[in-house]
Amino acid sequence: MQAMVLKKSGSALEWTELADRQPGPGEIRVKVGACGVCRTDLHVVDSELPDPKMPIIPGHEIVGRIDAIGSGVEGLRIGERVGIPWLGHTCGSCPFCKGGQENLCDHPLFTGYTRDGGFATATIADARYAFPLGETGTDVALAPLLCAGLIGWRSLVIAGEGKNLGLYGFGAAAHIVAQVAKWQHRSVFAFTRPGDVSTQAFARRLGATWAGGSDELPPKALDAAIIFATVGDLIPLALKAVRKGGRVVCAGIHMSDIPSFPYQLLWEERQLVSVANLTRKDGIEFLRLAPEIGIVTKTTQYPLDQANRALADLRAGRFKGAAVLVP
Ligand SMILES: [Zn+2]
Ligand SMILES: [Zn+2]
């Protein structure tokens, strides 16, 4: 197999020839058809997350077909198309796993961070964390659903059922969430970098009621806001934009420091919460709904060996929607 491997934090990924691995008990081997590129991959490359596996193959929005099955795996077959998400393994025995919060497991493994991921021609996954995807849609179109879609979905559920929803940072996740929210008959208010009129136009094309800069206030108070951008300065701005009792959800795994702000912005039962990882239940719910909603992902394709260019383009905001690597 071949892979783009991060051998040292902060360095470029290297095209590497690796021995084919056989799946162990409970594992499957997946021939990768497409793998999305996520903001979190940048955090891994930049060493903004603690204790990564090193060297590591990044990538946690994997779509592919099972080509080998280890002992003890049930309910999956050779040739079946599956999605491998960020949550790669949980312990099943800690208080969080037992309490239905496996997203907060004390001993998890994360795909493309603490276990090898999908910037490769093949990957090994824990079979229990692979989602059957069926045959609707292309591998490339489905890849962004595996993280941007799933984390977006979890954030949307945690944001509550309010009608007026703000989305701060209109990248891969928000462009999917906007479509889900519209399907739920909500009004979407999209916030981009000030002056980024092309992304604001992109948001309007996807059904946003209003789009503007993050330094602006929306035309009406929001019931909830989700912050997808990794910028702590957005938190006071989002709190200012939500109504009394409204909720601000931080969806990113990493954020720059939050500036101090007057208590007045939190007063009147506004809530500030974060969303961490996903549960398998989130995945099953969302992937079942996605075809019904008719989500159309906007993707920019790169050959696998161009992973460094894809990461650089993501960092610079050079494309709309999501980048996807194809082996
Ligand atoms: Zn991700
Ligand atoms: Zn656990």
mmCIF file of C-alpha atoms and ligand atoms in Angstrom:
data_model
loop_
_atom_site.group_PDB
_atom_site.id
_atom_site.type_symbol
_atom_site.label_atom_id
_atom_site.label_comp_id
_atom_site.label_asym_id
_atom_site.label_seq_id
_atom_site.Cartn_x
_atom_site.Cartn_y
_atom_site.Cartn_z
ATOM 1 C CA MET A 1 0.000 0.000 0.000
ATOM 2 C CA GLN A 2 0.967 3.636 -0.406
ATOM 3 C CA ALA A 3 0.268 6.471 1.994
ATOM 4 C CA MET A 4 0.987 10.120 2.677
ATOM 5 C CA VAL A 5 2.713 9.926 6.057
ATOM 6 C CA LEU A 6 3.448 12.604 8.651
ATOM 7 C CA LYS A 7 6.849 11.533 9.992
ATOM 8 C CA LYS A 8 7.603 14.560 12.136
ATOM 9 C CA SER A 9 5.190 17.195 13.439
ATOM 10 C CA GLY A 10 5.198 20.379 11.425
ATOM 11 C CA SER A 11 6.810 18.782 8.374
ATOM 12 C CA ALA A 12 5.197 17.949 5.006
ATOM 13 C CA LEU A 13 3.529 14.585 4.476
ATOM 14 C CA GLU A 14 5.745 12.098 2.597
ATOM 15 C CA TRP A 15 4.653 9.656 -0.096
ATOM 16 C CA THR A 16 5.581 6.284 1.411
ATOM 17 C CA GLU A 17 5.449 2.664 0.288
ATOM 18 C CA LEU A 18 4.286 0.428 3.154
ATOM 19 C CA ALA A 19 3.778 -3.312 3.542
ATOM 20 C CA ASP A 20 0.144 -4.409 3.174
ATOM 21 C CA ARG A 21 -1.378 -5.080 6.582
ATOM 22 C CA GLN A 22 -3.754 -7.899 7.420
ATOM 23 C CA PRO A 23 -6.760 -7.067 9.613
ATOM 24 C CA GLY A 24 -6.507 -8.476 13.146
ATOM 25 C CA PRO A 25 -9.420 -9.870 15.179
ATOM 26 C CA GLY A 26 -12.380 -7.493 14.989
ATOM 27 C CA GLU A 27 -10.788 -5.429 12.215
ATOM 28 C CA ILE A 28 -11.423 -4.883 8.531
ATOM 29 C CA ARG A 29 -9.154 -3.705 5.746
ATOM 30 C CA VAL A 30 -10.656 -1.063 3.491
ATOM 31 C CA LYS A 31 -9.458 -0.150 0.021
ATOM 32 C CA VAL A 32 -9.797 3.645 0.110
ATOM 33 C CA GLY A 33 -11.944 5.213 -2.627
ATOM 34 C CA ALA A 34 -11.824 8.761 -1.254
ATOM 35 C CA CYS A 35 -10.775 10.554 1.932
ATOM 36 C CA GLY A 36 -11.881 14.035 2.923
ATOM 37 C CA VAL A 37 -9.466 16.639 4.258
ATOM 38 C CA CYS A 38 -10.595 18.228 7.523
ATOM 39 C CA ARG A 39 -9.451 21.193 9.568
ATOM 40 C CA THR A 40 -8.479 18.676 12.260
ATOM 41 C CA ASP A 41 -5.868 17.219 9.880
ATOM 42 C CA LEU A 42 -4.214 20.636 9.959
ATOM 43 C CA HIS A 43 -4.266 20.579 13.765
ATOM 44 C CA VAL A 44 -2.553 17.146 13.654
ATOM 45 C CA VAL A 45 0.095 18.342 11.188
ATOM 46 C CA ASP A 46 0.664 21.520 13.207
ATOM 47 C CA SER A 47 0.939 19.571 16.525
ATOM 48 C CA GLU A 48 -1.932 21.491 18.050
ATOM 49 C CA LEU A 49 -3.366 18.254 19.488
ATOM 50 C CA PRO A 50 -1.542 16.363 22.249
ATOM 51 C CA ASP A 51 0.158 12.957 21.819
ATOM 52 C CA PRO A 52 -0.470 11.985 18.198
ATOM 53 C CA LYS A 53 0.729 8.582 16.975
ATOM 54 C CA MET A 54 3.967 9.296 15.114
ATOM 55 C CA PRO A 55 4.540 8.585 12.301
ATOM 56 C CA ILE A 56 0.859 8.895 11.444
ATOM 57 C CA ILE A 57 -1.255 8.584 8.302
ATOM 58 C CA PRO A 58 -3.829 11.417 8.694
ATOM 59 C CA GLY A 59 -7.373 11.381 7.319
ATOM 60 C CA HIS A 60 -10.650 10.528 9.029
ATOM 61 C CA GLU A 61 -13.326 10.984 6.356
ATOM 62 C CA ILE A 62 -12.742 7.663 4.638
ATOM 63 C CA VAL A 63 -14.989 6.032 2.063
ATOM 64 C CA GLY A 64 -13.900 2.698 0.658
ATOM 65 C CA ARG A 65 -14.661 -0.960 0.128
ATOM 66 C CA ILE A 66 -13.858 -3.821 2.466
ATOM 67 C CA ASP A 67 -11.244 -6.099 0.910
ATOM 68 C CA ALA A 68 -10.259 -8.238 3.923
ATOM 69 C CA ILE A 69 -12.069 -9.171 7.132
ATOM 70 C CA GLY A 70 -10.462 -10.281 10.405
ATOM 71 C CA SER A 71 -11.779 -12.997 12.686
ATOM 72 C CA GLY A 72 -14.888 -12.364 14.731
ATOM 73 C CA VAL A 73 -16.319 -9.585 12.526
ATOM 74 C CA GLU A 74 -20.031 -9.899 11.932
ATOM 75 C CA GLY A 75 -22.501 -8.084 9.690
ATOM 76 C CA LEU A 76 -20.002 -6.811 7.092
ATOM 77 C CA ARG A 77 -18.956 -8.429 3.811
ATOM 78 C CA ILE A 78 -16.117 -8.211 1.287
ATOM 79 C CA GLY A 79 -16.842 -5.554 -1.346
ATOM 80 C CA GLU A 80 -19.243 -3.605 0.901
ATOM 81 C CA ARG A 81 -18.844 0.177 0.855
ATOM 82 C CA VAL A 82 -18.204 1.658 4.296
ATOM 83 C CA GLY A 83 -17.309 4.981 5.897
ATOM 84 C CA ILE A 84 -14.618 5.264 8.575
ATOM 85 C CA PRO A 85 -15.047 8.324 10.829
ATOM 86 C CA TRP A 86 -12.918 10.159 13.384
ATOM 87 C CA LEU A 87 -14.018 7.978 16.300
ATOM 88 C CA GLY A 88 -11.951 4.865 15.602
ATOM 89 C CA HIS A 89 -12.301 2.935 18.853
ATOM 90 C CA THR A 90 -13.686 3.282 22.376
ATOM 91 C CA CYS A 91 -13.021 1.173 25.480
ATOM 92 C CA GLY A 92 -16.640 0.224 26.182
ATOM 93 C CA SER A 93 -16.010 0.075 29.933
ATOM 94 C CA CYS A 94 -15.333 3.613 31.209
ATOM 95 C CA PRO A 95 -18.154 5.612 32.859
ATOM 96 C CA PHE A 96 -18.658 7.655 29.675
ATOM 97 C CA CYS A 97 -18.958 4.613 27.404
ATOM 98 C CA LYS A 98 -21.336 2.989 29.879
ATOM 99 C CA GLY A 99 -23.369 6.189 30.199
ATOM 100 C CA GLY A 100 -24.072 6.561 26.466
ATOM 101 C CA GLN A 101 -21.358 9.198 25.948
ATOM 102 C CA GLU A 102 -18.754 7.188 24.047
ATOM 103 C CA ASN A 103 -17.711 10.434 22.349
ATOM 104 C CA LEU A 104 -16.081 11.301 25.693
ATOM 105 C CA CYS A 105 -14.455 7.859 26.249
ATOM 106 C CA ASP A 106 -11.421 7.881 28.584
ATOM 107 C CA HIS A 107 -9.426 5.559 26.290
ATOM 108 C CA PRO A 108 -10.463 6.285 22.704
ATOM 109 C CA LEU A 109 -8.570 5.978 19.437
ATOM 110 C CA PHE A 110 -9.120 8.576 16.757
ATOM 111 C CA THR A 111 -8.659 7.838 13.068
ATOM 112 C CA GLY A 112 -5.812 9.784 11.493
ATOM 113 C CA TYR A 113 -4.608 11.031 14.900
ATOM 114 C CA THR A 114 -3.961 8.165 17.323
ATOM 115 C CA ARG A 115 -4.482 5.399 14.757
ATOM 116 C CA ASP A 116 -3.615 5.455 11.062
ATOM 117 C CA GLY A 117 -6.182 7.023 8.760
ATOM 118 C CA GLY A 118 -7.155 7.340 5.137
ATOM 119 C CA PHE A 119 -4.566 9.443 3.304
ATOM 120 C CA ALA A 120 -3.594 6.087 1.790
ATOM 121 C CA THR A 121 -4.635 3.444 -0.690
ATOM 122 C CA ALA A 122 -5.807 1.190 2.150
ATOM 123 C CA THR A 123 -6.541 1.371 5.857
ATOM 124 C CA ILE A 124 -7.270 -0.967 8.762
ATOM 125 C CA ALA A 125 -10.311 -0.107 10.893
ATOM 126 C CA ASP A 126 -12.061 -1.469 13.961
ATOM 127 C CA ALA A 127 -15.120 -3.047 12.317
ATOM 128 C CA ARG A 128 -17.471 -1.748 15.025
ATOM 129 C CA TYR A 129 -16.711 1.844 14.011
ATOM 130 C CA ALA A 130 -17.335 1.406 10.265
ATOM 131 C CA PHE A 131 -20.638 2.663 8.867
ATOM 132 C CA PRO A 132 -22.182 0.796 5.902
ATOM 133 C CA LEU A 133 -22.877 3.476 3.265
ATOM 134 C CA GLY A 134 -24.960 1.686 0.644
ATOM 135 C CA GLU A 135 -24.545 2.478 -3.031
ATOM 136 C CA THR A 136 -26.140 5.931 -3.390
ATOM 137 C CA GLY A 137 -23.687 8.725 -4.241
ATOM 138 C CA THR A 138 -20.039 8.740 -5.251
ATOM 139 C CA ASP A 139 -17.177 8.058 -2.830
ATOM 140 C CA VAL A 140 -15.981 11.647 -3.258
ATOM 141 C CA ALA A 141 -19.414 13.171 -2.585
ATOM 142 C CA LEU A 142 -19.886 11.056 0.553
ATOM 143 C CA ALA A 143 -16.440 11.593 2.120
ATOM 144 C CA PRO A 144 -17.182 15.022 3.689
ATOM 145 C CA LEU A 145 -20.220 13.563 5.459
ATOM 146 C CA LEU A 146 -17.915 11.403 7.616
ATOM 147 C CA CYS A 147 -16.643 14.309 9.736
ATOM 148 C CA ALA A 148 -17.882 17.674 8.505
ATOM 149 C CA GLY A 149 -21.348 16.122 8.228
ATOM 150 C CA LEU A 150 -21.281 14.083 11.416
ATOM 151 C CA ILE A 151 -19.799 16.725 13.698
ATOM 152 C CA GLY A 152 -22.066 19.264 12.026
ATOM 153 C CA TRP A 153 -25.061 17.060 12.777
ATOM 154 C CA ARG A 154 -24.098 16.557 16.422
ATOM 155 C CA SER A 155 -23.592 20.328 16.774
ATOM 156 C CA LEU A 156 -26.955 21.030 15.183
ATOM 157 C CA VAL A 157 -28.746 18.643 17.550
ATOM 158 C CA ILE A 158 -26.992 20.223 20.551
ATOM 159 C CA ALA A 159 -27.885 23.709 19.269
ATOM 160 C CA GLY A 160 -31.534 22.806 19.931
ATOM 161 C CA GLU A 161 -34.601 23.280 17.818
ATOM 162 C CA GLY A 162 -34.682 27.078 17.532
ATOM 163 C CA LYS A 163 -35.645 28.448 14.143
ATOM 164 C CA ASN A 164 -33.003 31.129 13.678
ATOM 165 C CA LEU A 165 -29.592 29.492 13.460
ATOM 166 C CA GLY A 166 -26.240 31.262 13.067
ATOM 167 C CA LEU A 167 -23.239 29.490 11.486
ATOM 168 C CA TYR A 168 -19.832 31.086 12.091
ATOM 169 C CA GLY A 169 -17.270 29.924 9.537
ATOM 170 C CA PHE A 170 -18.804 28.680 6.313
ATOM 171 C CA GLY A 171 -16.534 25.793 5.299
ATOM 172 C CA ALA A 172 -17.047 22.066 4.864
ATOM 173 C CA ALA A 173 -19.212 21.516 7.961
ATOM 174 C CA ALA A 174 -21.395 24.625 7.646
ATOM 175 C CA HIS A 175 -22.119 24.005 3.963
ATOM 176 C CA ILE A 176 -23.625 20.645 4.973
ATOM 177 C CA VAL A 177 -25.381 21.892 8.124
ATOM 178 C CA ALA A 178 -26.975 24.742 6.155
ATOM 179 C CA GLN A 179 -28.667 22.168 3.903
ATOM 180 C CA VAL A 180 -29.872 20.110 6.877
ATOM 181 C CA ALA A 181 -31.188 23.209 8.665
ATOM 182 C CA LYS A 182 -33.036 24.367 5.551
ATOM 183 C CA TRP A 183 -34.601 20.899 5.220
ATOM 184 C CA GLN A 184 -35.751 21.335 8.836
ATOM 185 C CA HIS A 185 -37.391 24.664 7.834
ATOM 186 C CA ARG A 186 -34.981 26.758 9.858
ATOM 187 C CA SER A 187 -33.495 30.099 8.817
ATOM 188 C CA VAL A 188 -29.710 30.090 8.447
ATOM 189 C CA PHE A 189 -27.592 33.175 9.127
ATOM 190 C CA ALA A 190 -24.077 32.648 7.745
ATOM 191 C CA PHE A 191 -21.066 34.522 9.126
ATOM 192 C CA THR A 192 -17.773 34.601 7.233
ATOM 193 C CA ARG A 193 -14.525 36.524 7.494
ATOM 194 C CA PRO A 194 -15.438 40.215 7.083
ATOM 195 C CA GLY A 195 -15.383 41.085 3.384
ATOM 196 C CA ASP A 196 -15.441 37.494 2.111
ATOM 197 C CA VAL A 197 -18.317 38.189 -0.259
ATOM 198 C CA SER A 198 -17.743 35.090 -2.408
ATOM 199 C CA THR A 199 -18.258 32.751 0.575
ATOM 200 C CA GLN A 200 -21.282 34.843 1.592
ATOM 201 C CA ALA A 201 -22.711 34.337 -1.906
ATOM 202 C CA PHE A 202 -21.949 30.592 -1.625
ATOM 203 C CA ALA A 203 -23.933 30.489 1.652
ATOM 204 C CA ARG A 204 -26.904 32.268 0.043
ATOM 205 C CA ARG A 205 -26.851 29.791 -2.859
ATOM 206 C CA LEU A 206 -27.165 27.012 -0.270
ATOM 207 C CA GLY A 207 -30.258 28.644 1.169
ATOM 208 C CA ALA A 208 -28.941 31.009 3.844
ATOM 209 C CA THR A 209 -31.491 33.711 4.678
ATOM 210 C CA TRP A 210 -28.716 36.172 5.397
ATOM 211 C CA ALA A 211 -24.935 36.168 5.034
ATOM 212 C CA GLY A 212 -22.448 38.706 6.316
ATOM 213 C CA GLY A 213 -19.189 39.281 8.144
ATOM 214 C CA SER A 214 -18.575 37.884 11.628
ATOM 215 C CA ASP A 215 -18.213 41.473 12.856
ATOM 216 C CA GLU A 216 -21.838 42.191 11.912
ATOM 217 C CA LEU A 217 -25.009 41.534 13.887
ATOM 218 C CA PRO A 218 -27.698 39.523 12.084
ATOM 219 C CA PRO A 219 -31.002 41.273 11.207
ATOM 220 C CA LYS A 220 -32.756 39.366 14.000
ATOM 221 C CA ALA A 221 -31.583 37.769 17.240
ATOM 222 C CA LEU A 222 -30.493 34.143 16.844
ATOM 223 C CA ASP A 223 -31.943 31.221 18.795
ATOM 224 C CA ALA A 224 -28.597 29.443 18.557
ATOM 225 C CA ALA A 225 -25.237 29.750 16.877
ATOM 226 C CA ILE A 226 -22.643 27.136 15.943
ATOM 227 C CA ILE A 227 -19.015 28.212 15.656
ATOM 228 C CA PHE A 228 -17.062 26.083 13.158
ATOM 229 C CA ALA A 229 -14.163 28.505 12.710
ATOM 230 C CA THR A 230 -11.201 27.959 15.046
ATOM 231 C CA VAL A 231 -11.191 31.556 16.235
ATOM 232 C CA GLY A 232 -11.852 32.241 19.934
ATOM 233 C CA ASP A 233 -12.674 35.893 19.204
ATOM 234 C CA LEU A 234 -15.942 34.693 17.652
ATOM 235 C CA ILE A 235 -17.353 33.534 20.996
ATOM 236 C CA PRO A 236 -18.233 36.994 22.392
ATOM 237 C CA LEU A 237 -19.540 37.998 18.948
ATOM 238 C CA ALA A 238 -21.808 34.947 18.787
ATOM 239 C CA LEU A 239 -23.021 35.478 22.366
ATOM 240 C CA LYS A 240 -23.945 39.021 21.382
ATOM 241 C CA ALA A 241 -25.957 37.696 18.415
ATOM 242 C CA VAL A 242 -28.086 35.160 20.342
ATOM 243 C CA ARG A 243 -31.298 35.982 22.191
ATOM 244 C CA LYS A 244 -31.955 35.534 25.918
ATOM 245 C CA GLY A 245 -31.705 31.811 26.707
ATOM 246 C CA GLY A 246 -29.929 31.203 23.399
ATOM 247 C CA ARG A 247 -27.073 28.767 22.974
ATOM 248 C CA VAL A 248 -23.636 29.054 21.378
ATOM 249 C CA VAL A 249 -22.059 25.735 20.339
ATOM 250 C CA CYS A 250 -18.315 25.467 19.663
ATOM 251 C CA ALA A 251 -17.816 22.627 17.186
ATOM 252 C CA GLY A 252 -14.055 22.666 16.704
ATOM 253 C CA ILE A 253 -11.507 20.434 18.418
ATOM 254 C CA HIS A 254 -9.106 23.351 18.771
ATOM 255 C CA MET A 255 -9.633 27.093 19.050
ATOM 256 C CA SER A 256 -7.452 30.126 19.647
ATOM 257 C CA ASP A 257 -7.816 31.679 23.111
ATOM 258 C CA ILE A 258 -11.104 33.329 23.969
ATOM 259 C CA PRO A 259 -10.735 37.025 24.793
ATOM 260 C CA SER A 260 -12.259 38.235 28.048
ATOM 261 C CA PHE A 261 -15.741 39.680 27.660
ATOM 262 C CA PRO A 262 -18.362 41.377 29.825
ATOM 263 C CA TYR A 263 -20.537 38.982 31.828
ATOM 264 C CA GLN A 264 -23.501 40.811 30.339
ATOM 265 C CA LEU A 265 -23.022 38.772 27.157
ATOM 266 C CA LEU A 266 -23.603 35.490 29.005
ATOM 267 C CA TRP A 267 -26.256 36.847 31.381
ATOM 268 C CA GLU A 268 -29.944 36.023 30.845
ATOM 269 C CA GLU A 269 -29.320 32.293 30.571
ATOM 270 C CA ARG A 270 -27.319 32.299 27.400
ATOM 271 C CA GLN A 271 -25.324 29.080 27.202
ATOM 272 C CA LEU A 272 -21.893 28.347 25.840
ATOM 273 C CA VAL A 273 -21.062 24.675 25.154
ATOM 274 C CA SER A 274 -18.631 22.610 23.118
ATOM 275 C CA VAL A 275 -19.150 19.491 21.038
ATOM 276 C CA ALA A 276 -16.544 16.739 21.173
ATOM 277 C CA ASN A 277 -16.196 13.901 18.668
ATOM 278 C CA LEU A 278 -19.202 11.760 17.777
ATOM 279 C CA THR A 279 -21.010 8.648 18.901
ATOM 280 C CA ARG A 280 -21.857 5.762 16.593
ATOM 281 C CA LYS A 281 -25.496 6.651 17.174
ATOM 282 C CA ASP A 282 -24.867 10.116 15.671
ATOM 283 C CA GLY A 283 -23.339 8.438 12.631
ATOM 284 C CA ILE A 284 -26.157 5.994 12.088
ATOM 285 C CA GLU A 285 -28.823 8.723 12.503
ATOM 286 C CA PHE A 286 -27.131 11.211 10.216
ATOM 287 C CA LEU A 287 -26.081 8.797 7.470
ATOM 288 C CA ARG A 288 -29.629 7.423 7.362
ATOM 289 C CA LEU A 289 -31.042 10.956 6.972
ATOM 290 C CA ALA A 290 -28.458 12.301 4.501
ATOM 291 C CA PRO A 291 -29.936 10.714 1.333
ATOM 292 C CA GLU A 292 -33.450 11.726 2.429
ATOM 293 C CA ILE A 293 -32.340 15.342 2.872
ATOM 294 C CA GLY A 294 -30.577 15.163 -0.496
ATOM 295 C CA ILE A 295 -27.375 16.782 0.758
ATOM 296 C CA VAL A 296 -25.164 17.875 -2.112
ATOM 297 C CA THR A 297 -21.541 18.329 -1.059
ATOM 298 C CA LYS A 298 -19.302 20.776 -2.881
ATOM 299 C CA THR A 299 -15.919 19.108 -3.256
ATOM 300 C CA THR A 300 -12.520 19.877 -4.727
ATOM 301 C CA GLN A 301 -10.653 16.717 -5.703
ATOM 302 C CA TYR A 302 -6.910 16.158 -5.328
ATOM 303 C CA PRO A 303 -4.853 13.060 -6.178
ATOM 304 C CA LEU A 304 -3.573 11.363 -2.999
ATOM 305 C CA ASP A 305 0.019 12.420 -3.645
ATOM 306 C CA GLN A 306 -1.162 16.069 -3.633
ATOM 307 C CA ALA A 307 -2.275 15.904 0.025
ATOM 308 C CA ASN A 308 0.141 18.670 1.031
ATOM 309 C CA ARG A 309 -1.364 20.984 -1.584
ATOM 310 C CA ALA A 310 -4.872 20.145 -0.362
ATOM 311 C CA LEU A 311 -3.855 20.990 3.230
ATOM 312 C CA ALA A 312 -2.242 24.261 2.109
ATOM 313 C CA ASP A 313 -5.349 25.222 0.133
ATOM 314 C CA LEU A 314 -7.554 24.446 3.153
ATOM 315 C CA ARG A 315 -5.347 26.585 5.372
ATOM 316 C CA ALA A 316 -5.544 29.480 2.911
ATOM 317 C CA GLY A 317 -9.292 29.074 2.241
ATOM 318 C CA ARG A 318 -8.685 28.591 -1.475
ATOM 319 C CA PHE A 319 -11.762 26.462 -2.160
ATOM 320 C CA LYS A 320 -15.437 26.365 -1.148
ATOM 321 C CA GLY A 321 -16.878 23.318 0.594
ATOM 322 C CA ALA A 322 -14.551 20.367 1.163
ATOM 323 C CA ALA A 323 -11.294 18.973 -0.226
ATOM 324 C CA VAL A 324 -11.204 15.237 -0.979
ATOM 325 C CA LEU A 325 -8.176 13.047 -1.760
ATOM 326 C CA VAL A 326 -8.506 10.262 -4.294
ATOM 327 C CA PRO A 327 -5.886 7.478 -4.426
HETATM 328 ZN ZN ZN B 1 -12.690 16.160 10.968
HETATM 329 ZN ZN ZN B 2 -14.639 4.395 27.186
#
